[in-house]
Coordinates of N, CA and C in Angstrom, one line a residue:
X82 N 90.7 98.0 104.6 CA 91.8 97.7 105.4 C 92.9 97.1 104.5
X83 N 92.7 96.1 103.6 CA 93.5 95.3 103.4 C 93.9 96.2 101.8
X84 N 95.2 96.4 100.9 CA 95.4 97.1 100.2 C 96.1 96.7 99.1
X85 N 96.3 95.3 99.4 CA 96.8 94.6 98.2 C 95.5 94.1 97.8
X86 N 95.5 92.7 96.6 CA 94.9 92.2 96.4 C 93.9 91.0 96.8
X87 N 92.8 91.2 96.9 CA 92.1 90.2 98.1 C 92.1 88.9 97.3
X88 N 92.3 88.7 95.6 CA 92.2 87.2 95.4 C 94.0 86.3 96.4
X89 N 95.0 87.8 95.6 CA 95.9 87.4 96.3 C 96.5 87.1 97.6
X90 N 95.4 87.5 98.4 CA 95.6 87.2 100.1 C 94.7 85.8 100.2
X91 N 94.1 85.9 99.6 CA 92.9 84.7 99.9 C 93.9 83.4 99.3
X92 N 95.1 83.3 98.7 CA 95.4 82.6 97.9 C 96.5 82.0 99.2
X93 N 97.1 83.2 99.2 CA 98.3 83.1 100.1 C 98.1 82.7 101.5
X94 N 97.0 83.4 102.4 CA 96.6 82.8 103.4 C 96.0 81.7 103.3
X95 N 95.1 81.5 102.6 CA 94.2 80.3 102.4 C 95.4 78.8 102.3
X96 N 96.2 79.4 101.7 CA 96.9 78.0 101.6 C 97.9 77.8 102.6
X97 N 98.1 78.3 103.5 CA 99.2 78.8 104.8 C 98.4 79.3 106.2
X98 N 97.3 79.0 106.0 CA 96.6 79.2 107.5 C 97.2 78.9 108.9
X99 N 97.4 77.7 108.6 CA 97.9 76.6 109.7 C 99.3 77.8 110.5
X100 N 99.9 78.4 109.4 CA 101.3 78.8 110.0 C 100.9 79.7 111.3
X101 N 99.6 80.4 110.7 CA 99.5 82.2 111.6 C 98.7 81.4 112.8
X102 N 98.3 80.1 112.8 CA 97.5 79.6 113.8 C 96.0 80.0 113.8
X103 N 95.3 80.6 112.9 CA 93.7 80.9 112.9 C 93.3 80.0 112.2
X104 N 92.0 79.6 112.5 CA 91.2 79.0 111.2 C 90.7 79.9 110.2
X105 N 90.2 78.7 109.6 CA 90.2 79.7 108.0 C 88.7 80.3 108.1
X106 N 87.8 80.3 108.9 CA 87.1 81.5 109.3 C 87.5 82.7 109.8
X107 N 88.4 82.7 110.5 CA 89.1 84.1 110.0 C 90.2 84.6 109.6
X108 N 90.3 83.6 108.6 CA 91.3 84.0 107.9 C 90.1 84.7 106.6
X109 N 88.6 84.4 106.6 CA 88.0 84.6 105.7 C 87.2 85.8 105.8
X110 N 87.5 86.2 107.1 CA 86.8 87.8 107.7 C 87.9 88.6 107.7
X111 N 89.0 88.4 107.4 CA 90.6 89.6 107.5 C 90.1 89.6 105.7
X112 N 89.9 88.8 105.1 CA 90.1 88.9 103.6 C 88.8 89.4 102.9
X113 N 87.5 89.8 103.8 CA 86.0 90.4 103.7 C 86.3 91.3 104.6
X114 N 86.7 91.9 105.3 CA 87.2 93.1 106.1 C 85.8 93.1 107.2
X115 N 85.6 91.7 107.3 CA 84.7 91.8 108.5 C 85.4 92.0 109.7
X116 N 86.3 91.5 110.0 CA 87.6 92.2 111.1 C 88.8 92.0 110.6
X117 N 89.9 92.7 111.2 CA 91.3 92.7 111.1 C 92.1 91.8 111.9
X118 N 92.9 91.5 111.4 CA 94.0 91.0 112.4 C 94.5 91.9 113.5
X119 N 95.3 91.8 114.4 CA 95.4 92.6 115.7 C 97.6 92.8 115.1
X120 N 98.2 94.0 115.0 CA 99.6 93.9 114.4 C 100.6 92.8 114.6
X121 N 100.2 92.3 115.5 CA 101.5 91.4 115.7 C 100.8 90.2 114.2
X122 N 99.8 90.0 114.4 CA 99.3 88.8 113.8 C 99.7 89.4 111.7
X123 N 99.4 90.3 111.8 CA 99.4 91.5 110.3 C 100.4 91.6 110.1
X124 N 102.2 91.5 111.4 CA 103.4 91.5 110.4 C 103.7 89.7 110.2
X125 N 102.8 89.2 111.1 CA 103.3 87.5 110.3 C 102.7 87.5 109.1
X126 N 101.4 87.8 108.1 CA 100.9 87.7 107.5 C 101.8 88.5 106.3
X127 N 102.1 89.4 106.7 CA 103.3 90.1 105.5 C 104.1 89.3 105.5
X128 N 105.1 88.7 106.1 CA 106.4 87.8 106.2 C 105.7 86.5 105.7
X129 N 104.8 86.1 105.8 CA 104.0 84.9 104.8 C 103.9 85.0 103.6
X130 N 103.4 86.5 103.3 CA 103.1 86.6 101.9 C 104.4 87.4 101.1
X131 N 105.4 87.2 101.6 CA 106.5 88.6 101.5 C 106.6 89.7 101.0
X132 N 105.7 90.4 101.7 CA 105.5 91.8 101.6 C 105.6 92.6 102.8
X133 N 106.0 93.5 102.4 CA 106.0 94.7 103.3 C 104.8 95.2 103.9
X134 N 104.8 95.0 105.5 CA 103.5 95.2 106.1 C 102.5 96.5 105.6
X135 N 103.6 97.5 105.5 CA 102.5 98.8 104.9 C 101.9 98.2 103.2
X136 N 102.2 97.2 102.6 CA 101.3 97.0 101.8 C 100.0 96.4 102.4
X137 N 99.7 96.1 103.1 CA 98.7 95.4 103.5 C 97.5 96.4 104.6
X138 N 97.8 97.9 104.1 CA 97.5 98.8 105.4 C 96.6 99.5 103.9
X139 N 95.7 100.4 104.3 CA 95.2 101.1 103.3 C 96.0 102.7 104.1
X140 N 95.9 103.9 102.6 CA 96.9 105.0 103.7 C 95.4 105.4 103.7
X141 N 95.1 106.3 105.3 CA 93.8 106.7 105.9 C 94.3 108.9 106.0
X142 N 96.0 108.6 106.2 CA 95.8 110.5 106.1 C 96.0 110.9 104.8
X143 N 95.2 111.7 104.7 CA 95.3 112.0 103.0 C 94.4 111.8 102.2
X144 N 93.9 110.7 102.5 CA 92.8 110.8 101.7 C 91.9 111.5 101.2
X145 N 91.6 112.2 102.2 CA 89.7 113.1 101.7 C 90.4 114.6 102.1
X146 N 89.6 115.2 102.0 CA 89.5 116.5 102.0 C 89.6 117.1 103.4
X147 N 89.1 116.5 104.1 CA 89.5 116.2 105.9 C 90.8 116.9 106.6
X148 N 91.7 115.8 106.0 CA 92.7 116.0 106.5 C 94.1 117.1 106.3

């Protein structure tokens, strides 16, 4: 899911939890891709870390041979 760098989210959320309102249990399963955030919660996490939300998205068309 997540497409930037996980030490760098774990830094950035970890030290800014309190803003998005989750505890840091899940803030520690969005950053182990045990679950995701729901979008609304995913464009505050961008504007936390200042980035642009499609960095934080992995691209899924295109990838494989599939598509």
């Amino acid at each position: 899911f997540w497409k930037t760098s996980v030490s760098a989210l774990y830094k950035g959320l970890w030290e800014n939890y309190p803003i998005l309102g989750n505890d840091l249990a899940t803030i520690s399963k969005w950053c182990t891709n045990t679950s995701q955030p729901d979008l609304v919660t995913l464009t505050k996490v961008a504007a936390l870390l200042d980035v642009d939300v499609r960095q934080l998205i992995n691209k899924t068309k295109g990838t494989n041979s599939d598509d």
